[in-house]
Short mmCIF file of C-alpha atoms and ligand atoms in Angstrom, two decimals:
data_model
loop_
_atom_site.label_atom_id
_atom_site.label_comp_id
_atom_site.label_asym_id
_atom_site.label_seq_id
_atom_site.Cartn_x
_atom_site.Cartn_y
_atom_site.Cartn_z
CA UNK E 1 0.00 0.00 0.00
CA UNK E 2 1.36 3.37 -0.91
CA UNK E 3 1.82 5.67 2.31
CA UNK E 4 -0.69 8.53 2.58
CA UNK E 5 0.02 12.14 1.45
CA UNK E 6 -0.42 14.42 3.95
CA UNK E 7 -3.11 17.23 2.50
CA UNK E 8 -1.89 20.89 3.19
CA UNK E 9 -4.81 23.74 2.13
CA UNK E 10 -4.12 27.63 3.19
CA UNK E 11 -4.74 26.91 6.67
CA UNK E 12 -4.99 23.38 7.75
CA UNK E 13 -2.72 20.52 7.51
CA UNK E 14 -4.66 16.77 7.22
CA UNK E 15 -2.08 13.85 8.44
CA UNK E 16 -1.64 10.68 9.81
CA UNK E 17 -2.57 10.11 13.54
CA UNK E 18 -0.28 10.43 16.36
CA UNK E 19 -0.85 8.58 19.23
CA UNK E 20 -1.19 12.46 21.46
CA UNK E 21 -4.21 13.10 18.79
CA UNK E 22 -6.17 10.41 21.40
CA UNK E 23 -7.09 12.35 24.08
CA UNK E 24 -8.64 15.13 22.48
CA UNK E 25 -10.54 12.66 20.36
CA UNK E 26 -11.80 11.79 23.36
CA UNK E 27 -12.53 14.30 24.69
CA UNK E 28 -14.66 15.90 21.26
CA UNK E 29 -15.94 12.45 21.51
CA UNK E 30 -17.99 12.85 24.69
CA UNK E 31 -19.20 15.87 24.16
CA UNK E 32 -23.02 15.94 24.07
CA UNK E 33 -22.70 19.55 20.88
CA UNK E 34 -20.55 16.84 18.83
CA UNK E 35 -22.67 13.75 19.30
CA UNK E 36 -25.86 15.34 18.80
CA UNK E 37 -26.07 13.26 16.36
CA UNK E 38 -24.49 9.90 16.92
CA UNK E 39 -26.61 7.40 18.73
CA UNK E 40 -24.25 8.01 22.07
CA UNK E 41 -21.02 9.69 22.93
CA UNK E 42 -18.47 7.43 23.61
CA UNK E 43 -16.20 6.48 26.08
CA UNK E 44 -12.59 6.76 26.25
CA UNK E 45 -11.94 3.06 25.38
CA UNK E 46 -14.91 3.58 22.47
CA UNK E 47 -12.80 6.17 21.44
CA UNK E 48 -9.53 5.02 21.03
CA UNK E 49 -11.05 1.94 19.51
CA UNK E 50 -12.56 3.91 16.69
CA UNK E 51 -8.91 5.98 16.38
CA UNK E 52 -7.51 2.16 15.86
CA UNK E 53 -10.36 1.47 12.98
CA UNK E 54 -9.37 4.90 11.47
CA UNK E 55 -5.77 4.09 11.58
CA UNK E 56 -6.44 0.57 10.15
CA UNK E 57 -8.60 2.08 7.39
CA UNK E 58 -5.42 3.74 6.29
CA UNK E 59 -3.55 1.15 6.22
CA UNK E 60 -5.82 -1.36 4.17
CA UNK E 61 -7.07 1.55 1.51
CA UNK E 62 -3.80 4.30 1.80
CA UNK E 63 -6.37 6.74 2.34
CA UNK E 64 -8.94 7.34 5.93
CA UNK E 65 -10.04 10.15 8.16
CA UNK E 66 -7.02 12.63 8.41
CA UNK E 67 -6.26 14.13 11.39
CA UNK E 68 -6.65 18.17 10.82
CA UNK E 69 -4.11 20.21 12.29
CA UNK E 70 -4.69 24.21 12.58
CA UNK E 71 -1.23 25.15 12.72
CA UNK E 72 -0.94 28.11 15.15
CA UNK E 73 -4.32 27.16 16.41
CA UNK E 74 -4.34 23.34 17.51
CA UNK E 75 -2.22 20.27 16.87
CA UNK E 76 -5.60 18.35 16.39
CA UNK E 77 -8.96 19.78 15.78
CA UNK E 78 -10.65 16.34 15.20
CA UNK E 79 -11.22 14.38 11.20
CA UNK E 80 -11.79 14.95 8.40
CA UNK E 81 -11.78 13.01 5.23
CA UNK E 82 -12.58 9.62 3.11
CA UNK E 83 -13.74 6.09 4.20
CA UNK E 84 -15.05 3.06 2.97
CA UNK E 85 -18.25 2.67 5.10
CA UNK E 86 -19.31 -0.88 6.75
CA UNK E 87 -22.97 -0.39 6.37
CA UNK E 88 -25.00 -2.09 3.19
CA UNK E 89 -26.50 0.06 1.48
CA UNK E 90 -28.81 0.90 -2.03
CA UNK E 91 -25.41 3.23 -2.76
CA UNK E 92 -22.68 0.67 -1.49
CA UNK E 93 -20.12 -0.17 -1.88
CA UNK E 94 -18.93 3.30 -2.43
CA UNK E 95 -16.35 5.66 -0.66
CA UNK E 96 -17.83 8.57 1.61
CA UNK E 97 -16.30 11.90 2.82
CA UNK E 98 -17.07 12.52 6.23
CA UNK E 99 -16.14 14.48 9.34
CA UNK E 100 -16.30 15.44 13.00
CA UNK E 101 -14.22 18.69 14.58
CA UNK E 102 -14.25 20.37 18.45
CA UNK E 103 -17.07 22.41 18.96
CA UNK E 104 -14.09 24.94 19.86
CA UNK E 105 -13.41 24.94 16.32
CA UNK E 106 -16.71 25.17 14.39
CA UNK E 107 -17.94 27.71 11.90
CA UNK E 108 -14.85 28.78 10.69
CA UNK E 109 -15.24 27.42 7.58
CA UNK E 110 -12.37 24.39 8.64
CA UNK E 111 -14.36 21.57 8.00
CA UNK E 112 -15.48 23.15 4.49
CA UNK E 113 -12.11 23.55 3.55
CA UNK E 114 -10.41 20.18 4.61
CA UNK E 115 -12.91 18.54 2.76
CA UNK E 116 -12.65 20.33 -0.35
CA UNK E 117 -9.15 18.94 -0.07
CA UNK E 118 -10.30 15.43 0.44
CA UNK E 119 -12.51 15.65 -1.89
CA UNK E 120 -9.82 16.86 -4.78
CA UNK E 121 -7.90 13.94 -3.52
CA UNK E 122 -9.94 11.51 -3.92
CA UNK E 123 -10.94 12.48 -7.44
CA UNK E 124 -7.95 13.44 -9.07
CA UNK E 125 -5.37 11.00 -7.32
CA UNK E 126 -8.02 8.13 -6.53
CA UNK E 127 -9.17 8.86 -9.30
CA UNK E 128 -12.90 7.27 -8.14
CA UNK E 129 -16.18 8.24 -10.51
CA UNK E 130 -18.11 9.40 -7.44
CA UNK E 131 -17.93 10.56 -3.44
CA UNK E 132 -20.96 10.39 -1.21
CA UNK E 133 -21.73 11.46 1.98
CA UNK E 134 -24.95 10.72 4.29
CA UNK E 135 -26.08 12.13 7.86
CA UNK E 136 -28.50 12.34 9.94
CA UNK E 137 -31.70 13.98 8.61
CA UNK E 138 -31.84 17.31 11.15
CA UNK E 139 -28.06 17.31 10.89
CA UNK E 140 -28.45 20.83 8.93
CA UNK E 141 -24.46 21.86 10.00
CA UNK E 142 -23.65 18.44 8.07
CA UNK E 143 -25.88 19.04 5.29
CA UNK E 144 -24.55 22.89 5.04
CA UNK E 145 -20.79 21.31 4.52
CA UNK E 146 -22.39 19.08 1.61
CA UNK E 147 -23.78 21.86 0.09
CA UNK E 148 -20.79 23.88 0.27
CA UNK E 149 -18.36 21.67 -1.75
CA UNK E 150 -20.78 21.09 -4.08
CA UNK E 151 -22.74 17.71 -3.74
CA UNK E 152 -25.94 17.12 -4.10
CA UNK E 153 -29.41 15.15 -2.43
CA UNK E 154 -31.88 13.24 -4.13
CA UNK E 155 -34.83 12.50 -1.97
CA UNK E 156 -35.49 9.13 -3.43
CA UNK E 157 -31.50 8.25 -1.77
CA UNK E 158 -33.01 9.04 1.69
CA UNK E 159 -32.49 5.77 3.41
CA UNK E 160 -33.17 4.14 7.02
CA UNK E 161 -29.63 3.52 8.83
CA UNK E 162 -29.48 -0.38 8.51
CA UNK E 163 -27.85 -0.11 12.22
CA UNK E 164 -30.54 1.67 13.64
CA UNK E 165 -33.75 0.20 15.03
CA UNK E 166 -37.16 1.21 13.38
CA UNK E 167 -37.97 4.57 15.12
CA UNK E 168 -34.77 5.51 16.36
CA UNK E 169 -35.32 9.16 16.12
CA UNK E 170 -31.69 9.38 14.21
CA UNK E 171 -32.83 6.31 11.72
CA UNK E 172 -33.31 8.84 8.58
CA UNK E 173 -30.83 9.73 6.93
CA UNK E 174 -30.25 11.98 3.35
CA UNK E 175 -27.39 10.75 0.70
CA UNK E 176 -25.56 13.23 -1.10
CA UNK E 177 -23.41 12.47 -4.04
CA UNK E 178 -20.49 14.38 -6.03
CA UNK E 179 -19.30 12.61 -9.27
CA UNK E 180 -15.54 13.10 -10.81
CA UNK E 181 -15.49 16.39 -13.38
CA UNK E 182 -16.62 15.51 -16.39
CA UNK E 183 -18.17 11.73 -14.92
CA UNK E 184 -22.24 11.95 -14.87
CA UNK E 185 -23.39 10.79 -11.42
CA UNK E 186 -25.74 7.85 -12.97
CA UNK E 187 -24.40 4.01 -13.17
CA UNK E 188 -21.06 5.23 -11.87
CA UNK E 189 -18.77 2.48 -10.65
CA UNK E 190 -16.87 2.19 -7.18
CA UNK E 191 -13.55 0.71 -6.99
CA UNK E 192 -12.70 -1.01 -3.48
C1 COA W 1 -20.39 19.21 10.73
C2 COA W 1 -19.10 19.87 11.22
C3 COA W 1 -17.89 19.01 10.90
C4 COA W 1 -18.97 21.23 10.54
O1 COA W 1 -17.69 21.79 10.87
P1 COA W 1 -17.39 23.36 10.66
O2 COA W 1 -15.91 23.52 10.58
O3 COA W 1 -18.11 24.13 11.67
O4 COA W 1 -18.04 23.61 9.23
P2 COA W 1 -17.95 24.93 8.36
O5 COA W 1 -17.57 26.08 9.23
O6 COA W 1 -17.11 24.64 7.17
O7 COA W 1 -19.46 25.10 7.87
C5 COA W 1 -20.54 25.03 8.77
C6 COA W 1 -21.79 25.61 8.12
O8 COA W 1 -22.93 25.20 8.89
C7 COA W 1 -23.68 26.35 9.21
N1 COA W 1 -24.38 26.08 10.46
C8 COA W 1 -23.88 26.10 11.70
N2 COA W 1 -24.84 25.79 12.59
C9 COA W 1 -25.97 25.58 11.88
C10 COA W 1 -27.29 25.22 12.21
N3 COA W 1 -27.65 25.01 13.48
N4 COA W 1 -28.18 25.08 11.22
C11 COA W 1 -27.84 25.26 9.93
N5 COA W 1 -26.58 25.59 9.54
C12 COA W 1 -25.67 25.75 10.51
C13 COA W 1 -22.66 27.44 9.31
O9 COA W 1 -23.26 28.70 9.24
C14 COA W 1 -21.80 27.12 8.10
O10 COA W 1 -22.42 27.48 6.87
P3 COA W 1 -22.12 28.90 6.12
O11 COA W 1 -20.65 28.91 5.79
O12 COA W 1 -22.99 28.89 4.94
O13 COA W 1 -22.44 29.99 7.11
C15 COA W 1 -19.15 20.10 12.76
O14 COA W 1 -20.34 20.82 13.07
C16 COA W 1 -19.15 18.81 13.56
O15 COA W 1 -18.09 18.25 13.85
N6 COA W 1 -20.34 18.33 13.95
C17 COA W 1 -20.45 17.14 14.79
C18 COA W 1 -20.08 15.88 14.06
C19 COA W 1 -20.98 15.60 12.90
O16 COA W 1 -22.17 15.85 12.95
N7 COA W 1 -20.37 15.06 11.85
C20 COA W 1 -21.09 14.64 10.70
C21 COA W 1 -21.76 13.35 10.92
S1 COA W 1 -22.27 12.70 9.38
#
């Protein structure tokens, strides 16, 4: 597996974990503003176990969550970037750009811009034919970042998180998709 790039954009730098990245994850990680709208926060333990998933992500596919770095601001301001998601799916397999940052650090445009970045990345170096990215119905902060780098919803991709019990009130959830310039979004193929 090729190592990963680290992603630099005007104000962020998105790299490999470090092993001091943990406790802040943990800490963003049990707060009640950034779980909103997870099914529960999670616990130190949960935590690190999901920063070991992240890491092994990496190392199977050469590409994950990055760490973001604000340099001048914070060593670690929580992820952002690609993933192959677990679930099944009506749109999987397929490779989703996600994130999750300290409340400390919202609406400054950070997560907007790191995944621009990822985003670039995984079209022009990946070189995949589409990106998609799903959340919680009511997560309109989520949605907002969607919007912003250019993706877009269907309503007939709404789906019911397969994890998720019938009438969890998080259950709903709205897919968007970006394709590849120049690749039309329909009957697009996704490489593993
Ligand atoms: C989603 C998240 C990563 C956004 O990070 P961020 O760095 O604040 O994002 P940006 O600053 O780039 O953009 C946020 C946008 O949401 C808007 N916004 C903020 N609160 C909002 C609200 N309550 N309702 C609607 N829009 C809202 C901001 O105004 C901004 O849009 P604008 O630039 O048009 O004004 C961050 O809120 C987060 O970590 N949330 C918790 C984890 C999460 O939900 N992850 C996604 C799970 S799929």
């Amino acid at each position: 597996m090729h190592p990963t790039p680290e992603l630099q954009t005007e104000r962020l730098v998105l790299r490999r974990w470090r092993p001091d990245d943990r406790p802040p994850f943990a800490r963003l990680n049990a707060d009640p503003r950034v779980v909103e709208f997870l099914p529960a926060p999670l616990s130190r333990s949960e935590s690190d176990a999901l920063a070991d998933r992240i890491e092994a992500h990496f190392e199977r596919h050469g590409f994950g969550l990055w760490a973001v770095e604000v340099p001048g601001v914070t060593p670690f301001a929580g992820f952002v970037g690609l993933a192959v998601p677990r679930i099944e799916a009506h749109f999987t397999p397929c490779v989703e750009i996600g994130w999750r940052l300290d409340a400390e650090h919202w609406n400054r445009g950070y997560a907007t811009e790191a995944a621009r970045a990822a985003l670039a990345f995984g079209f022009e170096t990946l070189q995949l034919a589409e990106i998609v990215s799903f959340t919680v119905e009511g997560n309109l902060r989520s949605r907002r970042v969607m919007e912003k780098i250019g993706m877009t919803r269907s309503p007939s991709d709404d789906f019911d998180h397969p994890v998720l019990p019938e009438g969890h009130t998080l259950r709903r959830h709205v897919l968007y998709r970006s394709a590849r310039p120049g690749i039309s979004c329909e009957d697009v193929p996704v490489a593993e």
